[in-house]
Amino acid sequence: MSKINQIAWDDTVLPFQLDRSDIRGRVVRLDGVLDHILSRHDYPAPVSAMVAELALLVALIGPTVKLRWKLSLQVRGNGAIRTLAADYLAPQQDGAPARIRAWASFDEGRLDGRPPFQQIGEGYFALLIDQGEGSLPYQGITPLAGGSLSACARIYFAQSEQLPTRFQLASGPSRLPGEGGHWRAGGMMLQTLPATPMQGEGGSGEGGLIEAADILQGMESEDWNRANLLLDTVETLELIGPSVGPTDLLLRLFHEEEPRVFDTQRVEFGCSCTADRVRDTLSIYSAKDIAHMTTDGGIVTADCQFCGAHYEFDPHSLGFEATVDADGQPLSDRAAE
């Protein structure tokens, strides 16, 4: 693949449909976005692997939300990797790029040689959709199971949406000739079109969780199994690229399934943090609480966990008992106007 074609596919999500089997899906390539996310933090290798996997998942699932909405994936556990979070900030208008951010917290002293997913421990996988001001966020939760974050996402869709879903993901440091090393990642998502809701309780999966075989019957099941067998043949370098473009990959895997592609969605790193949002977060605290947050230098500081932005505030401008505004002007003077 030429350099210009490589750049065209970097940091994009390509939706597609397999017309023969009524299966939809997406192919994602993350290059600069993932490298930007990971370069903001000095994560150990197991943590980087989990952040990369969650970033791929949020990029694949995110395009289901509408303009200006936000989709969040959150993972919390009692292991060495305590928290993983990734957001997909939908485009503000048609044709604009979506924004992705991701972050992790961990206890480095507890990390060991086990597979990264096992170091999250027991906990949950959550999907949240924020539709904007004036609406209540949607939240779906599923236990950590299946041995990977992609399996957790698969279980979520089977349990909450009764949509058989499959993810195939790959990521890692990459070094092309003449370039410095950086992170690349790629993945594919397959999902059936909505089927007849499952009757009864419980499924055949771990702990009674619902699996695709509990939902699909007859030809639908055969089509799903065939598409999954084809996806099983994909190689890591085909997913990550850049030598194989997503359209070439779809033809290689699914040429007999009559693949049809749609317009790509561009993604970039982006954060929604602002000084005003930090102020809003702190507005629930009293002056006494704010005093406990104040440094010896007489300021309150805050750092964004996603992008690393650093904010400094006059403590008298924070909380519901603030006496000055953001510009340091007495609030009593403003009220008098």
mmCIF file of C-alpha atoms in Angstrom:
data_model
loop_
_atom_site.group_PDB
_atom_site.id
_atom_site.type_symbol
_atom_site.label_atom_id
_atom_site.label_comp_id
_atom_site.label_asym_id
_atom_site.label_seq_id
_atom_site.Cartn_x
_atom_site.Cartn_y
_atom_site.Cartn_z
ATOM 1 C CA MET A 1 0.000 0.000 0.000
ATOM 2 C CA SER A 2 1.315 3.441 -0.849
ATOM 3 C CA LYS A 3 2.055 5.995 1.845
ATOM 4 C CA ILE A 4 -0.877 8.192 0.823
ATOM 5 C CA ASN A 5 -3.329 5.280 1.089
ATOM 6 C CA GLN A 6 -1.896 4.354 4.457
ATOM 7 C CA ILE A 7 -2.560 7.853 5.760
ATOM 8 C CA ALA A 8 -6.100 7.747 4.341
ATOM 9 C CA TRP A 9 -7.000 4.761 6.545
ATOM 10 C CA ASP A 10 -5.247 5.848 9.729
ATOM 11 C CA ASP A 11 -7.639 6.924 12.508
ATOM 12 C CA THR A 12 -10.810 5.941 10.684
ATOM 13 C CA VAL A 13 -13.835 3.721 11.235
ATOM 14 C CA LEU A 14 -15.241 2.008 8.143
ATOM 15 C CA PRO A 15 -18.845 0.699 8.433
ATOM 16 C CA PHE A 16 -19.849 -2.235 6.256
ATOM 17 C CA GLN A 17 -22.597 -4.784 5.733
ATOM 18 C CA LEU A 18 -22.493 -8.380 4.533
ATOM 19 C CA ASP A 19 -25.542 -8.467 2.284
ATOM 20 C CA ARG A 20 -25.691 -12.245 1.938
ATOM 21 C CA SER A 21 -25.979 -12.835 5.667
ATOM 22 C CA ASP A 22 -27.563 -9.608 7.000
ATOM 23 C CA ILE A 23 -24.587 -8.931 9.239
ATOM 24 C CA ARG A 24 -23.239 -5.428 9.796
ATOM 25 C CA GLY A 25 -19.884 -4.387 11.120
ATOM 26 C CA ARG A 26 -17.066 -1.881 11.312
ATOM 27 C CA VAL A 27 -13.319 -1.883 10.753
ATOM 28 C CA VAL A 28 -11.221 0.550 12.795
ATOM 29 C CA ARG A 29 -7.623 1.692 12.454
ATOM 30 C CA LEU A 30 -6.074 3.789 15.225
ATOM 31 C CA ASP A 31 -2.643 5.275 14.683
ATOM 32 C CA GLY A 32 -2.034 8.841 15.859
ATOM 33 C CA VAL A 33 -5.057 8.742 18.182
ATOM 34 C CA LEU A 34 -3.849 5.753 20.175
ATOM 35 C CA ASP A 35 -0.249 6.934 20.209
ATOM 36 C CA HIS A 36 -1.422 10.321 21.544
ATOM 37 C CA ILE A 37 -3.511 8.644 24.274
ATOM 38 C CA LEU A 38 -0.689 6.424 25.476
ATOM 39 C CA SER A 39 2.070 9.009 25.153
ATOM 40 C CA ARG A 40 0.310 11.227 27.717
ATOM 41 C CA HIS A 41 1.045 8.635 30.409
ATOM 42 C CA ASP A 42 3.903 6.345 31.301
ATOM 43 C CA TYR A 43 1.814 3.179 31.499
ATOM 44 C CA PRO A 44 3.407 -0.236 32.095
ATOM 45 C CA ALA A 45 2.905 -2.675 29.205
ATOM 46 C CA PRO A 46 -0.128 -4.531 30.683
ATOM 47 C CA VAL A 47 -1.941 -1.247 31.324
ATOM 48 C CA SER A 48 -1.155 0.080 27.831
ATOM 49 C CA ALA A 49 -2.570 -3.128 26.355
ATOM 50 C CA MET A 50 -5.852 -2.695 28.248
ATOM 51 C CA VAL A 51 -6.138 1.011 27.369
ATOM 52 C CA ALA A 52 -5.542 0.164 23.683
ATOM 53 C CA GLU A 53 -8.212 -2.549 23.757
ATOM 54 C CA LEU A 54 -10.780 -0.243 25.363
ATOM 55 C CA ALA A 55 -9.948 2.561 22.893
ATOM 56 C CA LEU A 56 -10.575 0.162 20.002
ATOM 57 C CA LEU A 57 -13.882 -0.932 21.515
ATOM 58 C CA VAL A 58 -15.141 2.604 22.044
ATOM 59 C CA ALA A 59 -14.151 3.485 18.452
ATOM 60 C CA LEU A 60 -16.069 0.481 17.103
ATOM 61 C CA ILE A 61 -19.180 0.918 19.258
ATOM 62 C CA GLY A 62 -19.238 4.740 19.346
ATOM 63 C CA PRO A 63 -20.623 5.421 15.842
ATOM 64 C CA THR A 64 -23.974 3.989 16.961
ATOM 65 C CA VAL A 65 -24.705 7.191 18.920
ATOM 66 C CA LYS A 66 -26.153 10.344 17.395
ATOM 67 C CA LEU A 67 -24.461 13.676 16.729
ATOM 68 C CA ARG A 68 -23.233 15.485 19.843
ATOM 69 C CA TRP A 69 -23.869 12.469 22.090
ATOM 70 C CA LYS A 70 -21.183 10.771 24.170
ATOM 71 C CA LEU A 71 -20.616 7.054 24.604
ATOM 72 C CA SER A 72 -18.444 5.918 27.502
ATOM 73 C CA LEU A 73 -16.980 2.545 28.386
ATOM 74 C CA GLN A 74 -15.860 2.045 31.965
ATOM 75 C CA VAL A 75 -14.190 -0.910 33.646
ATOM 76 C CA ARG A 76 -13.658 -1.173 37.388
ATOM 77 C CA GLY A 77 -12.005 -4.012 39.237
ATOM 78 C CA ASN A 78 -10.347 -4.939 42.515
ATOM 79 C CA GLY A 79 -7.033 -5.949 40.949
ATOM 80 C CA ALA A 80 -3.838 -4.120 40.083
ATOM 81 C CA ILE A 81 -5.584 -2.358 37.169
ATOM 82 C CA ARG A 82 -8.321 -0.562 39.050
ATOM 83 C CA THR A 83 -10.037 1.614 36.462
ATOM 84 C CA LEU A 84 -10.209 1.871 32.685
ATOM 85 C CA ALA A 85 -12.268 4.552 30.945
ATOM 86 C CA ALA A 86 -12.747 5.554 27.318
ATOM 87 C CA ASP A 87 -15.077 8.110 25.734
ATOM 88 C CA TYR A 88 -16.345 8.519 22.185
ATOM 89 C CA LEU A 89 -17.441 12.130 21.684
ATOM 90 C CA ALA A 90 -19.688 12.096 18.628
ATOM 91 C CA PRO A 91 -19.172 14.687 15.864
ATOM 92 C CA GLN A 92 -20.735 18.082 16.401
ATOM 93 C CA GLN A 93 -22.023 18.044 12.826
ATOM 94 C CA ASP A 94 -22.120 15.767 9.782
ATOM 95 C CA GLY A 95 -18.699 15.301 8.229
ATOM 96 C CA ALA A 96 -16.781 16.376 11.336
ATOM 97 C CA PRO A 97 -14.434 13.965 13.114
ATOM 98 C CA ALA A 98 -15.391 12.136 16.276
ATOM 99 C CA ARG A 99 -13.116 12.471 19.303
ATOM 100 C CA ILE A 100 -11.728 9.673 21.457
ATOM 101 C CA ARG A 101 -9.977 9.736 24.803
ATOM 102 C CA ALA A 102 -8.971 6.982 27.257
ATOM 103 C CA TRP A 103 -7.317 6.664 30.656
ATOM 104 C CA ALA A 104 -6.401 4.098 33.329
ATOM 105 C CA SER A 105 -5.558 3.975 37.043
ATOM 106 C CA PHE A 106 -3.491 1.150 38.487
ATOM 107 C CA ASP A 107 -1.358 -0.017 41.399
ATOM 108 C CA GLU A 108 2.056 -0.599 39.856
ATOM 109 C CA GLY A 109 3.296 -2.560 42.859
ATOM 110 C CA ARG A 110 0.627 -5.214 42.310
ATOM 111 C CA LEU A 111 1.259 -5.758 38.589
ATOM 112 C CA ASP A 112 2.730 -9.156 37.753
ATOM 113 C CA GLY A 113 3.303 -11.501 34.832
ATOM 114 C CA ARG A 114 -0.290 -12.649 34.388
ATOM 115 C CA PRO A 115 -2.281 -11.712 31.253
ATOM 116 C CA PRO A 116 -3.406 -8.070 31.472
ATOM 117 C CA PHE A 117 -7.135 -8.814 31.710
ATOM 118 C CA GLN A 118 -6.619 -11.067 34.739
ATOM 119 C CA GLN A 119 -4.967 -8.162 36.549
ATOM 120 C CA ILE A 120 -8.240 -6.225 36.613
ATOM 121 C CA GLY A 121 -9.670 -8.774 39.033
ATOM 122 C CA GLU A 122 -13.364 -8.959 39.842
ATOM 123 C CA GLY A 123 -15.575 -6.072 38.838
ATOM 124 C CA TYR A 124 -17.809 -4.824 36.069
ATOM 125 C CA PHE A 125 -17.908 -3.518 32.505
ATOM 126 C CA ALA A 126 -20.251 -0.569 31.921
ATOM 127 C CA LEU A 127 -21.545 1.198 28.828
ATOM 128 C CA LEU A 128 -23.014 4.684 29.264
ATOM 129 C CA ILE A 129 -24.689 6.959 26.714
ATOM 130 C CA ASP A 130 -25.020 10.675 27.489
ATOM 131 C CA GLN A 131 -27.617 12.287 25.216
ATOM 132 C CA GLY A 132 -26.868 15.804 26.387
ATOM 133 C CA GLU A 133 -28.323 18.377 28.730
ATOM 134 C CA GLY A 134 -31.873 17.717 29.862
ATOM 135 C CA SER A 135 -31.772 13.926 29.453
ATOM 136 C CA LEU A 136 -30.908 11.057 31.758
ATOM 137 C CA PRO A 137 -27.870 8.982 30.752
ATOM 138 C CA TYR A 138 -28.436 5.364 29.728
ATOM 139 C CA GLN A 139 -26.319 2.810 31.562
ATOM 140 C CA GLY A 140 -25.804 -0.913 31.033
ATOM 141 C CA ILE A 141 -23.569 -3.075 33.229
ATOM 142 C CA THR A 142 -22.225 -6.592 32.831
ATOM 143 C CA PRO A 143 -19.750 -8.581 34.956
ATOM 144 C CA LEU A 144 -16.140 -8.993 33.924
ATOM 145 C CA ALA A 145 -16.072 -12.368 32.171
ATOM 146 C CA GLY A 146 -14.829 -14.143 29.089
ATOM 147 C CA GLY A 147 -11.127 -13.437 29.489
ATOM 148 C CA SER A 148 -10.934 -10.081 27.646
ATOM 149 C CA LEU A 149 -12.541 -6.657 27.426
ATOM 150 C CA SER A 150 -13.841 -7.541 23.946
ATOM 151 C CA ALA A 151 -15.578 -10.585 25.462
ATOM 152 C CA CYS A 152 -17.162 -8.301 28.080
ATOM 153 C CA ALA A 153 -18.486 -6.071 25.289
ATOM 154 C CA ARG A 154 -19.786 -9.132 23.438
ATOM 155 C CA ILE A 155 -21.574 -10.292 26.587
ATOM 156 C CA TYR A 156 -23.038 -6.817 27.134
ATOM 157 C CA PHE A 157 -24.673 -6.796 23.686
ATOM 158 C CA ALA A 158 -26.019 -10.325 24.130
ATOM 159 C CA GLN A 159 -27.406 -9.592 27.603
ATOM 160 C CA SER A 160 -28.694 -6.048 27.239
ATOM 161 C CA GLU A 161 -29.524 -5.763 23.537
ATOM 162 C CA GLN A 162 -29.845 -9.436 22.515
ATOM 163 C CA LEU A 163 -27.611 -8.692 19.542
ATOM 164 C CA PRO A 164 -24.965 -11.333 18.812
ATOM 165 C CA THR A 165 -21.718 -9.376 18.468
ATOM 166 C CA ARG A 166 -18.099 -10.317 17.845
ATOM 167 C CA PHE A 167 -14.908 -8.293 18.177
ATOM 168 C CA GLN A 168 -11.457 -9.097 16.849
ATOM 169 C CA LEU A 169 -8.796 -6.659 18.082
ATOM 170 C CA ALA A 170 -5.034 -6.221 17.836
ATOM 171 C CA SER A 171 -2.605 -3.534 19.014
ATOM 172 C CA GLY A 172 1.025 -2.946 19.806
ATOM 173 C CA PRO A 173 4.109 -0.796 19.255
ATOM 174 C CA SER A 174 4.957 -0.467 15.555
ATOM 175 C CA ARG A 175 8.051 0.732 13.745
ATOM 176 C CA LEU A 176 7.971 1.310 9.992
ATOM 177 C CA PRO A 177 11.153 1.804 7.945
ATOM 178 C CA GLY A 178 12.416 5.367 8.317
ATOM 179 C CA GLU A 179 9.979 6.190 11.140
ATOM 180 C CA GLY A 180 10.116 6.238 14.921
ATOM 181 C CA GLY A 181 8.227 3.701 16.996
ATOM 182 C CA HIS A 182 4.633 4.391 17.936
ATOM 183 C CA TRP A 183 1.438 2.524 18.802
ATOM 184 C CA ARG A 184 -0.932 1.189 16.164
ATOM 185 C CA ALA A 185 -4.155 -0.742 16.609
ATOM 186 C CA GLY A 186 -6.880 -2.238 14.492
ATOM 187 C CA GLY A 187 -10.057 -4.171 14.985
ATOM 188 C CA MET A 188 -13.252 -5.456 13.470
ATOM 189 C CA MET A 189 -16.760 -5.751 14.839
ATOM 190 C CA LEU A 190 -19.497 -8.058 13.529
ATOM 191 C CA GLN A 191 -23.091 -7.755 14.665
ATOM 192 C CA THR A 192 -26.328 -9.340 13.518
ATOM 193 C CA LEU A 193 -29.316 -7.237 12.618
ATOM 194 C CA PRO A 194 -31.995 -7.251 15.364
ATOM 195 C CA ALA A 195 -33.503 -10.705 15.850
ATOM 196 C CA THR A 196 -36.545 -12.084 17.667
ATOM 197 C CA PRO A 197 -36.094 -11.505 21.422
ATOM 198 C CA MET A 198 -35.013 -14.565 23.376
ATOM 199 C CA GLN A 199 -37.658 -16.183 25.551
ATOM 200 C CA GLY A 200 -36.940 -17.414 29.079
ATOM 201 C CA GLU A 201 -34.195 -16.574 31.534
ATOM 202 C CA GLY A 202 -30.515 -17.390 31.506
ATOM 203 C CA GLY A 203 -28.216 -18.551 28.747
ATOM 204 C CA SER A 204 -25.572 -21.121 27.942
ATOM 205 C CA GLY A 205 -22.597 -18.895 28.723
ATOM 206 C CA GLU A 206 -20.441 -18.488 31.828
ATOM 207 C CA GLY A 207 -22.649 -18.093 34.897
ATOM 208 C CA GLY A 208 -25.804 -18.317 32.777
ATOM 209 C CA LEU A 209 -24.872 -15.378 30.552
ATOM 210 C CA ILE A 210 -26.526 -15.210 27.132
ATOM 211 C CA GLU A 211 -24.502 -16.189 24.063
ATOM 212 C CA ALA A 212 -25.188 -15.881 20.338
ATOM 213 C CA ALA A 213 -26.324 -19.526 20.142
ATOM 214 C CA ASP A 214 -29.130 -18.730 22.608
ATOM 215 C CA ILE A 215 -30.506 -16.005 20.331
ATOM 216 C CA LEU A 216 -30.018 -17.181 16.742
ATOM 217 C CA GLN A 217 -31.707 -20.173 15.126
ATOM 218 C CA GLY A 218 -31.785 -21.793 11.672
ATOM 219 C CA MET A 219 -30.272 -19.850 8.777
ATOM 220 C CA GLU A 220 -29.459 -16.859 10.992
ATOM 221 C CA SER A 221 -27.280 -19.103 13.134
ATOM 222 C CA GLU A 222 -25.585 -20.626 10.067
ATOM 223 C CA ASP A 223 -24.848 -17.174 8.596
ATOM 224 C CA TRP A 224 -23.447 -15.962 11.911
ATOM 225 C CA ASN A 225 -21.250 -19.006 12.407
ATOM 226 C CA ARG A 226 -19.911 -18.776 8.853
ATOM 227 C CA ALA A 227 -18.981 -15.097 9.217
ATOM 228 C CA ASN A 228 -17.238 -15.840 12.515
ATOM 229 C CA LEU A 229 -15.242 -18.690 10.997
ATOM 230 C CA LEU A 230 -14.081 -16.332 8.250
ATOM 231 C CA LEU A 231 -13.112 -13.679 10.791
ATOM 232 C CA ASP A 232 -11.096 -16.310 12.678
ATOM 233 C CA THR A 233 -8.687 -16.398 9.714
ATOM 234 C CA VAL A 234 -7.653 -12.737 10.079
ATOM 235 C CA GLU A 235 -4.031 -12.082 10.990
ATOM 236 C CA THR A 236 -2.763 -9.481 13.435
ATOM 237 C CA LEU A 237 -0.854 -7.508 10.790
ATOM 238 C CA GLU A 238 -3.968 -7.411 8.608
ATOM 239 C CA LEU A 239 -5.921 -5.772 11.427
ATOM 240 C CA ILE A 240 -3.251 -3.299 12.502
ATOM 241 C CA GLY A 241 -2.031 -2.415 9.008
ATOM 242 C CA PRO A 242 -0.804 -0.401 7.305
ATOM 243 C CA SER A 243 0.054 -2.848 4.497
ATOM 244 C CA VAL A 244 -3.537 -4.087 4.066
ATOM 245 C CA GLY A 245 -6.312 -1.523 3.726
ATOM 246 C CA PRO A 246 -9.700 -2.165 5.391
ATOM 247 C CA THR A 247 -11.506 -2.556 2.055
ATOM 248 C CA ASP A 248 -8.916 -5.088 0.876
ATOM 249 C CA LEU A 249 -9.268 -6.916 4.186
ATOM 250 C CA LEU A 250 -13.053 -7.121 3.846
ATOM 251 C CA LEU A 251 -12.729 -8.564 0.346
ATOM 252 C CA ARG A 252 -10.136 -11.067 1.507
ATOM 253 C CA LEU A 253 -12.300 -12.264 4.390
ATOM 254 C CA PHE A 254 -15.852 -11.912 3.116
ATOM 255 C CA HIS A 255 -15.861 -11.751 -0.697
ATOM 256 C CA GLU A 256 -18.531 -14.495 -0.861
ATOM 257 C CA GLU A 257 -20.691 -12.638 1.692
ATOM 258 C CA GLU A 258 -21.119 -9.647 -0.684
ATOM 259 C CA PRO A 259 -19.581 -6.919 1.509
ATOM 260 C CA ARG A 260 -20.839 -3.359 1.036
ATOM 261 C CA VAL A 261 -19.057 -0.393 2.607
ATOM 262 C CA PHE A 262 -20.344 3.009 3.697
ATOM 263 C CA ASP A 263 -18.736 6.382 4.376
ATOM 264 C CA THR A 264 -15.821 6.337 6.796
ATOM 265 C CA GLN A 265 -15.893 8.191 10.112
ATOM 266 C CA ARG A 266 -12.707 10.058 10.986
ATOM 267 C CA VAL A 267 -11.576 10.015 14.615
ATOM 268 C CA GLU A 268 -9.050 12.126 16.480
ATOM 269 C CA PHE A 269 -7.860 12.552 20.032
ATOM 270 C CA GLY A 270 -10.022 15.035 21.880
ATOM 271 C CA CYS A 271 -10.942 15.977 25.417
ATOM 272 C CA SER A 272 -13.975 17.846 26.711
ATOM 273 C CA CYS A 273 -12.352 19.191 29.879
ATOM 274 C CA THR A 274 -12.440 22.974 30.482
ATOM 275 C CA ALA A 275 -11.833 25.247 33.442
ATOM 276 C CA ASP A 276 -15.565 25.972 33.617
ATOM 277 C CA ARG A 277 -16.385 22.260 33.854
ATOM 278 C CA VAL A 278 -13.924 21.860 36.700
ATOM 279 C CA ARG A 279 -15.601 24.790 38.448
ATOM 280 C CA ASP A 280 -18.996 23.166 37.950
ATOM 281 C CA THR A 281 -17.690 19.923 39.456
ATOM 282 C CA LEU A 282 -16.426 21.787 42.525
ATOM 283 C CA SER A 283 -19.576 23.878 42.908
ATOM 284 C CA ILE A 284 -21.099 21.355 45.332
ATOM 285 C CA TYR A 285 -18.386 21.941 47.953
ATOM 286 C CA SER A 286 -18.440 24.369 50.868
ATOM 287 C CA ALA A 287 -15.717 26.906 51.644
ATOM 288 C CA LYS A 288 -14.456 24.533 54.358
ATOM 289 C CA ASP A 289 -14.158 21.702 51.823
ATOM 290 C CA ILE A 290 -12.374 23.975 49.348
ATOM 291 C CA ALA A 291 -9.936 25.008 52.088
ATOM 292 C CA HIS A 292 -8.904 21.365 52.481
ATOM 293 C CA MET A 293 -8.138 21.246 48.743
ATOM 294 C CA THR A 294 -6.039 24.427 48.800
ATOM 295 C CA THR A 295 -2.267 24.049 48.487
ATOM 296 C CA ASP A 296 0.311 25.791 50.641
ATOM 297 C CA GLY A 297 0.694 28.225 47.749
ATOM 298 C CA GLY A 298 -2.908 29.354 48.159
ATOM 299 C CA ILE A 299 -4.376 27.786 45.016
ATOM 300 C CA VAL A 300 -6.563 24.811 44.116
ATOM 301 C CA THR A 301 -5.177 22.639 41.335
ATOM 302 C CA ALA A 302 -6.812 20.025 39.113
ATOM 303 C CA ASP A 303 -5.373 17.767 36.425
ATOM 304 C CA CYS A 304 -7.391 16.070 33.692
ATOM 305 C CA GLN A 305 -6.816 12.328 33.837
ATOM 306 C CA PHE A 306 -7.471 11.972 30.110
ATOM 307 C CA CYS A 307 -5.387 14.714 28.489
ATOM 308 C CA GLY A 308 -3.136 15.887 31.334
ATOM 309 C CA ALA A 309 -4.361 19.499 31.241
ATOM 310 C CA HIS A 310 -3.438 21.387 34.432
ATOM 311 C CA TYR A 311 -5.783 23.948 35.993
ATOM 312 C CA GLU A 312 -5.193 26.396 38.846
ATOM 313 C CA PHE A 313 -7.930 28.298 40.662
ATOM 314 C CA ASP A 314 -8.347 30.969 43.304
ATOM 315 C CA PRO A 315 -10.048 29.023 46.134
ATOM 316 C CA HIS A 316 -12.329 31.996 46.812
ATOM 317 C CA SER A 317 -13.860 31.497 43.341
ATOM 318 C CA LEU A 318 -14.870 27.873 43.975
ATOM 319 C CA GLY A 319 -17.786 26.141 45.658
ATOM 320 C CA PHE A 320 -21.275 27.314 46.522
ATOM 321 C CA GLU A 321 -19.859 29.842 49.005
ATOM 322 C CA ALA A 322 -17.536 31.527 46.485
ATOM 323 C CA THR A 323 -16.912 35.213 47.098
ATOM 324 C CA VAL A 324 -15.293 36.139 43.756
ATOM 325 C CA ASP A 325 -15.922 35.116 40.153
ATOM 326 C CA ALA A 326 -13.490 33.460 37.737
ATOM 327 C CA ASP A 327 -11.906 36.847 36.999
ATOM 328 C CA GLY A 328 -11.407 37.664 40.682
ATOM 329 C CA GLN A 329 -14.213 40.229 40.821
ATOM 330 C CA PRO A 330 -16.308 40.257 44.036
ATOM 331 C CA LEU A 331 -19.617 38.490 43.492
ATOM 332 C CA SER A 332 -21.330 41.106 45.646
ATOM 333 C CA ASP A 333 -20.361 43.765 43.084
ATOM 334 C CA ARG A 334 -21.817 41.703 40.242
ATOM 335 C CA ALA A 335 -25.038 41.111 42.170
ATOM 336 C CA ALA A 336 -25.401 44.841 42.749
ATOM 337 C CA GLU A 337 -25.250 45.594 39.029
#
